[in-house]
Amino acid sequence: MPPTLSDHIYQFVEKNIDGFHKRRLERLKNLKLNEVLKRKNPYLFKAKNLHVAHDLVKMLLDAFLSSHEETIFGEFMEQLAIFVCNQVYGGRKSSSEGIDLEFEKDGVIYLVSVKSGPNWGNSEQIKKMRLAFQKAIRTLRTNQPNINVRAVNGCCYGKESHEYGDYIKICGQEFWTFISGDERLYLDIIEPLGHRAKERNEDFQKEYARIVNLFTEEFTKDFCRDGYIDWEKLVEFNSGKQQSSKKQQ
């Protein structure tokens, strides 16, 4: 029996998911407490009425790691989407700058900018995507002026679906169906993504516990006084005015 699309997806995930786990572990190992403290809002954590150094450090670390993991896993999901479309419609990484996927279906050439979720960018980033679509379409129509081209912002999760005139936005089930023709695919990819996840997370959890303990010790030394969190010192470290330095002439 020839391999099915699900078989191909299993093989792709098995081959590539380790990259996600290795990158998140590497980021954790190389992380410094000062980097975390400078990138998160100290006022927010004060408003949560935190008093225990360990709790504050853990919450700061979790918030920092969550943002990073969202980014690198989003990149993996974008690669998976391109792979799926290649298997079904011969989709390929577009040669046009800013376009992730290009494929033809039912006489239409689709230019797709693949994003992790629906709330991926601000107005300037969306404008940049639109300009990339316009440039790619002009290039395609240079030698084929009557070619039928559609621009698509496809999101790997979410429920949004909108027509914006110069491009359409589709998310979640609708997106995975669009690039595969399979309405169940958005559910079927869950299982391969979870394959051996517990085993792959063991090293991360060990390192995570070590980092939390080390950061708690360092934080207590630098930002606690008489056993209490010194919020003024913490906020000053995070947001205090930098000392200006004059350059030598």
PDB file of C-alpha atoms in Angstrom:
ATOM      1  CA  MET A   1       0.000   0.000   0.000  1.00  0.00           C
ATOM      2  CA  PRO A   2       1.458   3.399  -0.985  1.00  0.00           C
ATOM      3  CA  PRO A   3       2.049   5.891   1.848  1.00  0.00           C
ATOM      4  CA  THR A   4      -0.818   8.257   2.624  1.00  0.00           C
ATOM      5  CA  LEU A   5      -0.638  11.974   3.358  1.00  0.00           C
ATOM      6  CA  SER A   6      -0.788  11.129   7.073  1.00  0.00           C
ATOM      7  CA  ASP A   7       2.214   8.821   6.644  1.00  0.00           C
ATOM      8  CA  HIS A   8       4.184  11.592   4.970  1.00  0.00           C
ATOM      9  CA  ILE A   9       3.242  14.040   7.739  1.00  0.00           C
ATOM     10  CA  TYR A  10       4.381  11.582  10.412  1.00  0.00           C
ATOM     11  CA  GLN A  11       7.724  11.213   8.632  1.00  0.00           C
ATOM     12  CA  PHE A  12       8.135  14.974   8.258  1.00  0.00           C
ATOM     13  CA  VAL A  13       7.317  15.682  11.894  1.00  0.00           C
ATOM     14  CA  GLU A  14       9.560  12.874  13.162  1.00  0.00           C
ATOM     15  CA  LYS A  15      12.431  14.238  11.089  1.00  0.00           C
ATOM     16  CA  ASN A  16      11.988  17.915  11.942  1.00  0.00           C
ATOM     17  CA  ILE A  17      10.339  18.289  15.377  1.00  0.00           C
ATOM     18  CA  ASP A  18      13.649  17.643  17.159  1.00  0.00           C
ATOM     19  CA  GLY A  19      14.819  20.979  15.790  1.00  0.00           C
ATOM     20  CA  PHE A  20      12.107  22.738  17.788  1.00  0.00           C
ATOM     21  CA  HIS A  21      13.001  20.908  21.008  1.00  0.00           C
ATOM     22  CA  LYS A  22      16.730  21.493  20.550  1.00  0.00           C
ATOM     23  CA  ARG A  23      16.273  25.209  19.918  1.00  0.00           C
ATOM     24  CA  ARG A  24      14.100  25.741  22.997  1.00  0.00           C
ATOM     25  CA  LEU A  25      16.556  23.790  25.162  1.00  0.00           C
ATOM     26  CA  GLU A  26      19.523  25.703  23.761  1.00  0.00           C
ATOM     27  CA  ARG A  27      17.764  29.020  24.416  1.00  0.00           C
ATOM     28  CA  LEU A  28      17.084  27.999  28.001  1.00  0.00           C
ATOM     29  CA  LYS A  29      20.700  26.939  28.609  1.00  0.00           C
ATOM     30  CA  ASN A  30      22.056  30.237  27.278  1.00  0.00           C
ATOM     31  CA  LEU A  31      19.569  32.462  29.097  1.00  0.00           C
ATOM     32  CA  LYS A  32      20.696  35.073  31.621  1.00  0.00           C
ATOM     33  CA  LEU A  33      18.560  36.443  34.437  1.00  0.00           C
ATOM     34  CA  ASN A  34      19.313  40.057  33.498  1.00  0.00           C
ATOM     35  CA  GLU A  35      18.035  39.398  29.969  1.00  0.00           C
ATOM     36  CA  VAL A  36      14.712  38.162  31.343  1.00  0.00           C
ATOM     37  CA  LEU A  37      14.373  41.021  33.830  1.00  0.00           C
ATOM     38  CA  LYS A  38      14.999  43.645  31.154  1.00  0.00           C
ATOM     39  CA  ARG A  39      12.424  42.290  28.703  1.00  0.00           C
ATOM     40  CA  LYS A  40       9.390  41.859  30.947  1.00  0.00           C
ATOM     41  CA  ASN A  41       7.113  44.469  32.496  1.00  0.00           C
ATOM     42  CA  PRO A  42       7.923  44.736  36.240  1.00  0.00           C
ATOM     43  CA  TYR A  43       4.797  46.801  36.945  1.00  0.00           C
ATOM     44  CA  LEU A  44       2.629  43.919  35.753  1.00  0.00           C
ATOM     45  CA  PHE A  45       4.203  41.487  38.175  1.00  0.00           C
ATOM     46  CA  LYS A  46       3.951  43.981  41.033  1.00  0.00           C
ATOM     47  CA  ALA A  47       0.252  44.361  40.244  1.00  0.00           C
ATOM     48  CA  LYS A  48      -0.086  40.578  40.643  1.00  0.00           C
ATOM     49  CA  ASN A  49       0.946  41.035  44.290  1.00  0.00           C
ATOM     50  CA  LEU A  50       3.914  38.674  44.137  1.00  0.00           C
ATOM     51  CA  HIS A  51       6.065  38.512  47.278  1.00  0.00           C
ATOM     52  CA  VAL A  52       8.064  35.274  46.932  1.00  0.00           C
ATOM     53  CA  ALA A  53      11.253  35.510  44.879  1.00  0.00           C
ATOM     54  CA  HIS A  54      10.882  31.968  43.501  1.00  0.00           C
ATOM     55  CA  ASP A  55       7.327  32.669  42.300  1.00  0.00           C
ATOM     56  CA  LEU A  56       8.353  35.918  40.615  1.00  0.00           C
ATOM     57  CA  VAL A  57      11.364  34.366  38.903  1.00  0.00           C
ATOM     58  CA  LYS A  58       9.313  31.405  37.672  1.00  0.00           C
ATOM     59  CA  MET A  59       6.551  33.630  36.314  1.00  0.00           C
ATOM     60  CA  LEU A  60       9.050  35.918  34.560  1.00  0.00           C
ATOM     61  CA  LEU A  61      10.865  32.945  33.060  1.00  0.00           C
ATOM     62  CA  ASP A  62       7.643  31.274  31.905  1.00  0.00           C
ATOM     63  CA  ALA A  63       6.463  34.469  30.193  1.00  0.00           C
ATOM     64  CA  PHE A  64       9.826  34.904  28.462  1.00  0.00           C
ATOM     65  CA  LEU A  65      10.038  31.290  27.288  1.00  0.00           C
ATOM     66  CA  SER A  66       6.426  31.270  26.098  1.00  0.00           C
ATOM     67  CA  SER A  67       7.101  34.144  23.706  1.00  0.00           C
ATOM     68  CA  HIS A  68      10.214  32.435  22.348  1.00  0.00           C
ATOM     69  CA  GLU A  69       8.550  29.048  21.953  1.00  0.00           C
ATOM     70  CA  GLU A  70       5.597  30.613  20.138  1.00  0.00           C
ATOM     71  CA  THR A  71       8.040  32.046  17.604  1.00  0.00           C
ATOM     72  CA  ILE A  72      10.095  28.940  16.911  1.00  0.00           C
ATOM     73  CA  PHE A  73       7.087  26.603  16.884  1.00  0.00           C
ATOM     74  CA  GLY A  74       5.345  28.986  14.495  1.00  0.00           C
ATOM     75  CA  GLU A  75       8.300  28.603  12.142  1.00  0.00           C
ATOM     76  CA  PHE A  76       7.980  24.824  12.347  1.00  0.00           C
ATOM     77  CA  MET A  77       4.247  24.947  11.578  1.00  0.00           C
ATOM     78  CA  GLU A  78       4.917  27.164   8.567  1.00  0.00           C
ATOM     79  CA  GLN A  79       7.397  24.572   7.267  1.00  0.00           C
ATOM     80  CA  LEU A  80       4.824  21.833   7.827  1.00  0.00           C
ATOM     81  CA  ALA A  81       2.213  23.769   5.863  1.00  0.00           C
ATOM     82  CA  ILE A  82       4.586  24.161   2.902  1.00  0.00           C
ATOM     83  CA  PHE A  83       5.413  20.442   3.072  1.00  0.00           C
ATOM     84  CA  VAL A  84       1.728  19.433   3.097  1.00  0.00           C
ATOM     85  CA  CYS A  85       0.908  21.640   0.132  1.00  0.00           C
ATOM     86  CA  ASN A  86       3.887  20.234  -1.772  1.00  0.00           C
ATOM     87  CA  GLN A  87       2.603  16.698  -1.237  1.00  0.00           C
ATOM     88  CA  VAL A  88      -0.905  17.516  -2.500  1.00  0.00           C
ATOM     89  CA  TYR A  89      -0.590  20.355  -5.013  1.00  0.00           C
ATOM     90  CA  GLY A  90       3.131  20.491  -5.729  1.00  0.00           C
ATOM     91  CA  GLY A  91       3.424  23.690  -3.706  1.00  0.00           C
ATOM     92  CA  ARG A  92       6.875  25.177  -3.279  1.00  0.00           C
ATOM     93  CA  LYS A  93       8.724  27.886  -1.439  1.00  0.00           C
ATOM     94  CA  SER A  94       8.166  30.997  -3.540  1.00  0.00           C
ATOM     95  CA  SER A  95      11.126  32.762  -5.116  1.00  0.00           C
ATOM     96  CA  SER A  96       9.369  36.077  -4.469  1.00  0.00           C
ATOM     97  CA  GLU A  97      10.608  37.964  -1.436  1.00  0.00           C
ATOM     98  CA  GLY A  98       8.176  37.902   1.486  1.00  0.00           C
ATOM     99  CA  ILE A  99       6.082  35.043   0.033  1.00  0.00           C
ATOM    100  CA  ASP A 100       6.294  31.652   1.754  1.00  0.00           C
ATOM    101  CA  LEU A 101       4.325  29.375  -0.544  1.00  0.00           C
ATOM    102  CA  GLU A 102       3.299  29.303  -4.188  1.00  0.00           C
ATOM    103  CA  PHE A 103       1.052  26.722  -5.837  1.00  0.00           C
ATOM    104  CA  GLU A 104      -1.603  26.257  -8.499  1.00  0.00           C
ATOM    105  CA  LYS A 105      -5.088  24.874  -7.926  1.00  0.00           C
ATOM    106  CA  ASP A 106      -8.125  24.933 -10.216  1.00  0.00           C
ATOM    107  CA  GLY A 107      -6.444  27.275 -12.673  1.00  0.00           C
ATOM    108  CA  VAL A 108      -5.461  29.815 -10.027  1.00  0.00           C
ATOM    109  CA  ILE A 109      -1.927  30.550  -8.832  1.00  0.00           C
ATOM    110  CA  TYR A 110      -1.911  31.239  -5.117  1.00  0.00           C
ATOM    111  CA  LEU A 111       0.751  33.291  -3.379  1.00  0.00           C
ATOM    112  CA  VAL A 112       0.635  32.545   0.335  1.00  0.00           C
ATOM    113  CA  SER A 113       2.182  34.304   3.290  1.00  0.00           C
ATOM    114  CA  VAL A 114       2.039  31.703   6.067  1.00  0.00           C
ATOM    115  CA  LYS A 115       1.750  32.885   9.662  1.00  0.00           C
ATOM    116  CA  SER A 116       1.386  30.999  12.912  1.00  0.00           C
ATOM    117  CA  GLY A 117      -1.835  32.670  14.113  1.00  0.00           C
ATOM    118  CA  PRO A 118      -4.261  35.420  13.143  1.00  0.00           C
ATOM    119  CA  ASN A 119      -2.842  38.185  15.364  1.00  0.00           C
ATOM    120  CA  TRP A 120       0.647  38.109  13.948  1.00  0.00           C
ATOM    121  CA  GLY A 121       1.475  41.681  13.018  1.00  0.00           C
ATOM    122  CA  ASN A 122       0.925  45.409  13.352  1.00  0.00           C
ATOM    123  CA  SER A 123      -0.201  47.781  10.604  1.00  0.00           C
ATOM    124  CA  GLU A 124       3.335  48.285   9.267  1.00  0.00           C
ATOM    125  CA  GLN A 125       3.958  44.536   9.020  1.00  0.00           C
ATOM    126  CA  ILE A 126       0.653  44.010   7.237  1.00  0.00           C
ATOM    127  CA  LYS A 127       1.512  46.845   4.844  1.00  0.00           C
ATOM    128  CA  LYS A 128       4.845  45.153   4.129  1.00  0.00           C
ATOM    129  CA  MET A 129       3.041  41.875   3.367  1.00  0.00           C
ATOM    130  CA  ARG A 130       0.668  43.655   0.988  1.00  0.00           C
ATOM    131  CA  LEU A 131       3.578  45.266  -0.851  1.00  0.00           C
ATOM    132  CA  ALA A 132       5.248  41.857  -1.165  1.00  0.00           C
ATOM    133  CA  PHE A 133       2.042  40.432  -2.673  1.00  0.00           C
ATOM    134  CA  GLN A 134       1.762  43.327  -5.151  1.00  0.00           C
ATOM    135  CA  LYS A 135       5.379  43.004  -6.255  1.00  0.00           C
ATOM    136  CA  ALA A 136       5.113  39.220  -6.694  1.00  0.00           C
ATOM    137  CA  ILE A 137       1.908  39.529  -8.721  1.00  0.00           C
ATOM    138  CA  ARG A 138       3.456  42.183 -10.994  1.00  0.00           C
ATOM    139  CA  THR A 139       6.432  39.895 -11.589  1.00  0.00           C
ATOM    140  CA  LEU A 140       4.225  36.925 -12.492  1.00  0.00           C
ATOM    141  CA  ARG A 141       2.172  39.027 -14.886  1.00  0.00           C
ATOM    142  CA  THR A 142       5.194  40.438 -16.697  1.00  0.00           C
ATOM    143  CA  ASN A 143       5.150  37.612 -19.234  1.00  0.00           C
ATOM    144  CA  GLN A 144       1.593  36.366 -18.549  1.00  0.00           C
ATOM    145  CA  PRO A 145      -0.624  39.457 -18.202  1.00  0.00           C
ATOM    146  CA  ASN A 146      -3.866  37.462 -18.032  1.00  0.00           C
ATOM    147  CA  ILE A 147      -2.748  34.992 -15.400  1.00  0.00           C
ATOM    148  CA  ASN A 148      -5.188  34.415 -12.517  1.00  0.00           C
ATOM    149  CA  VAL A 149      -3.340  35.106  -9.250  1.00  0.00           C
ATOM    150  CA  ARG A 150      -4.682  35.303  -5.700  1.00  0.00           C
ATOM    151  CA  ALA A 151      -2.841  36.494  -2.603  1.00  0.00           C
ATOM    152  CA  VAL A 152      -3.536  34.672   0.657  1.00  0.00           C
ATOM    153  CA  ASN A 153      -2.539  35.275   4.257  1.00  0.00           C
ATOM    154  CA  GLY A 154      -2.827  31.768   5.711  1.00  0.00           C
ATOM    155  CA  CYS A 155      -2.719  31.212   9.477  1.00  0.00           C
ATOM    156  CA  CYS A 156      -2.047  27.821  11.048  1.00  0.00           C
ATOM    157  CA  TYR A 157      -4.576  28.322  13.848  1.00  0.00           C
ATOM    158  CA  GLY A 158      -7.587  30.531  14.553  1.00  0.00           C
ATOM    159  CA  LYS A 159     -11.036  31.044  13.068  1.00  0.00           C
ATOM    160  CA  GLU A 160     -10.775  34.287  11.104  1.00  0.00           C
ATOM    161  CA  SER A 161     -11.738  34.469   7.441  1.00  0.00           C
ATOM    162  CA  HIS A 162     -11.833  37.819   5.662  1.00  0.00           C
ATOM    163  CA  GLU A 163     -11.654  39.266   2.177  1.00  0.00           C
ATOM    164  CA  TYR A 164      -9.494  42.401   2.145  1.00  0.00           C
ATOM    165  CA  GLY A 165      -9.718  43.240  -1.538  1.00  0.00           C
ATOM    166  CA  ASP A 166      -6.101  42.678  -2.527  1.00  0.00           C
ATOM    167  CA  TYR A 167      -5.741  39.512  -0.428  1.00  0.00           C
ATOM    168  CA  ILE A 168      -7.781  37.023   1.582  1.00  0.00           C
ATOM    169  CA  LYS A 169      -7.075  35.835   5.121  1.00  0.00           C
ATOM    170  CA  ILE A 170      -7.943  32.280   6.127  1.00  0.00           C
ATOM    171  CA  CYS A 171      -7.141  30.509   9.387  1.00  0.00           C
ATOM    172  CA  GLY A 172      -7.223  27.164  11.154  1.00  0.00           C
ATOM    173  CA  GLN A 173      -9.293  24.403   9.588  1.00  0.00           C
ATOM    174  CA  GLU A 174     -10.060  26.478   6.519  1.00  0.00           C
ATOM    175  CA  PHE A 175      -6.342  27.099   5.882  1.00  0.00           C
ATOM    176  CA  TRP A 176      -5.285  23.459   6.255  1.00  0.00           C
ATOM    177  CA  THR A 177      -8.171  22.401   4.000  1.00  0.00           C
ATOM    178  CA  PHE A 178      -7.152  25.046   1.459  1.00  0.00           C
ATOM    179  CA  ILE A 179      -3.591  23.702   1.127  1.00  0.00           C
ATOM    180  CA  SER A 180      -4.480  19.987   1.341  1.00  0.00           C
ATOM    181  CA  GLY A 181      -8.093  19.426   0.262  1.00  0.00           C
ATOM    182  CA  ASP A 182      -8.639  17.514   3.526  1.00  0.00           C
ATOM    183  CA  GLU A 183     -11.139  18.978   6.019  1.00  0.00           C
ATOM    184  CA  ARG A 184      -9.833  16.769   8.849  1.00  0.00           C
ATOM    185  CA  LEU A 185      -6.172  17.576   8.446  1.00  0.00           C
ATOM    186  CA  TYR A 186      -6.199  20.301  11.098  1.00  0.00           C
ATOM    187  CA  LEU A 187      -7.172  17.571  13.594  1.00  0.00           C
ATOM    188  CA  ASP A 188      -5.039  14.779  12.153  1.00  0.00           C
ATOM    189  CA  ILE A 189      -1.769  16.689  12.639  1.00  0.00           C
ATOM    190  CA  ILE A 190      -2.282  16.702  16.437  1.00  0.00           C
ATOM    191  CA  GLU A 191      -1.136  13.119  16.969  1.00  0.00           C
ATOM    192  CA  PRO A 192       2.226  13.239  15.136  1.00  0.00           C
ATOM    193  CA  LEU A 193       3.095  16.507  16.882  1.00  0.00           C
ATOM    194  CA  GLY A 194       2.622  14.814  20.262  1.00  0.00           C
ATOM    195  CA  HIS A 195       4.617  11.697  19.362  1.00  0.00           C
ATOM    196  CA  ARG A 196       7.381  11.140  21.955  1.00  0.00           C
ATOM    197  CA  ALA A 197       6.744  14.649  23.338  1.00  0.00           C
ATOM    198  CA  LYS A 198       7.131  13.446  26.946  1.00  0.00           C
ATOM    199  CA  GLU A 199      10.491  11.867  26.203  1.00  0.00           C
ATOM    200  CA  ARG A 200      11.738  14.933  24.352  1.00  0.00           C
ATOM    201  CA  ASN A 201      10.665  17.229  27.204  1.00  0.00           C
ATOM    202  CA  GLU A 202      12.585  15.415  29.940  1.00  0.00           C
ATOM    203  CA  ASP A 203      15.915  17.155  29.256  1.00  0.00           C
ATOM    204  CA  PHE A 204      14.144  20.488  29.017  1.00  0.00           C
ATOM    205  CA  GLN A 205      12.376  20.038  32.360  1.00  0.00           C
ATOM    206  CA  LYS A 206      15.625  19.119  34.116  1.00  0.00           C
ATOM    207  CA  GLU A 207      17.356  22.204  32.732  1.00  0.00           C
ATOM    208  CA  TYR A 208      14.311  24.341  33.502  1.00  0.00           C
ATOM    209  CA  ALA A 209      14.396  23.321  37.173  1.00  0.00           C
ATOM    210  CA  ARG A 210      18.118  24.089  37.351  1.00  0.00           C
ATOM    211  CA  ILE A 211      17.663  27.531  35.788  1.00  0.00           C
ATOM    212  CA  VAL A 212      14.762  28.433  38.088  1.00  0.00           C
ATOM    213  CA  ASN A 213      16.855  27.528  41.115  1.00  0.00           C
ATOM    214  CA  LEU A 214      19.909  29.441  39.894  1.00  0.00           C
ATOM    215  CA  PHE A 215      17.869  32.488  38.902  1.00  0.00           C
ATOM    216  CA  THR A 216      16.058  32.494  42.259  1.00  0.00           C
ATOM    217  CA  GLU A 217      19.385  32.467  44.081  1.00  0.00           C
ATOM    218  CA  GLU A 218      20.747  35.271  41.902  1.00  0.00           C
ATOM    219  CA  PHE A 219      17.559  37.332  42.133  1.00  0.00           C
ATOM    220  CA  THR A 220      17.441  37.012  45.929  1.00  0.00           C
ATOM    221  CA  LYS A 221      21.027  38.210  46.153  1.00  0.00           C
ATOM    222  CA  ASP A 222      20.606  41.187  43.816  1.00  0.00           C
ATOM    223  CA  PHE A 223      16.981  42.292  44.251  1.00  0.00           C
ATOM    224  CA  CYS A 224      15.911  41.345  47.755  1.00  0.00           C
ATOM    225  CA  ARG A 225      16.508  43.176  51.024  1.00  0.00           C
ATOM    226  CA  ASP A 226      15.900  41.597  54.406  1.00  0.00           C
ATOM    227  CA  GLY A 227      14.010  38.806  52.655  1.00  0.00           C
ATOM    228  CA  TYR A 228      11.651  41.164  50.791  1.00  0.00           C
ATOM    229  CA  ILE A 229      11.639  41.926  47.067  1.00  0.00           C
ATOM    230  CA  ASP A 230      13.102  45.381  46.503  1.00  0.00           C
ATOM    231  CA  TRP A 231      10.676  46.557  43.831  1.00  0.00           C
ATOM    232  CA  GLU A 232      12.277  49.986  43.476  1.00  0.00           C
ATOM    233  CA  LYS A 233      15.646  48.429  42.716  1.00  0.00           C
ATOM    234  CA  LEU A 234      14.054  45.979  40.264  1.00  0.00           C
ATOM    235  CA  VAL A 235      12.122  48.703  38.410  1.00  0.00           C
ATOM    236  CA  GLU A 236      15.191  50.939  38.367  1.00  0.00           C
ATOM    237  CA  PHE A 237      17.207  48.096  36.805  1.00  0.00           C
ATOM    238  CA  ASN A 238      14.482  47.491  34.215  1.00  0.00           C
ATOM    239  CA  SER A 239      13.460  51.062  33.402  1.00  0.00           C
ATOM    240  CA  GLY A 240      15.834  53.552  35.023  1.00  0.00           C
ATOM    241  CA  LYS A 241      17.480  56.240  32.941  1.00  0.00           C
ATOM    242  CA  GLN A 242      20.708  55.133  31.316  1.00  0.00           C
ATOM    243  CA  GLN A 243      23.878  57.029  32.080  1.00  0.00           C
ATOM    244  CA  SER A 244      24.960  58.873  28.960  1.00  0.00           C
ATOM    245  CA  SER A 245      28.544  58.434  27.872  1.00  0.00           C
ATOM    246  CA  LYS A 246      30.453  60.971  25.799  1.00  0.00           C
ATOM    247  CA  LYS A 247      32.499  59.674  22.925  1.00  0.00           C
ATOM    248  CA  GLN A 248      36.120  60.653  22.759  1.00  0.00           C
ATOM    249  CA  GLN A 249      36.855  63.107  19.955  1.00  0.00           C
TER     250      GLN A 249
END
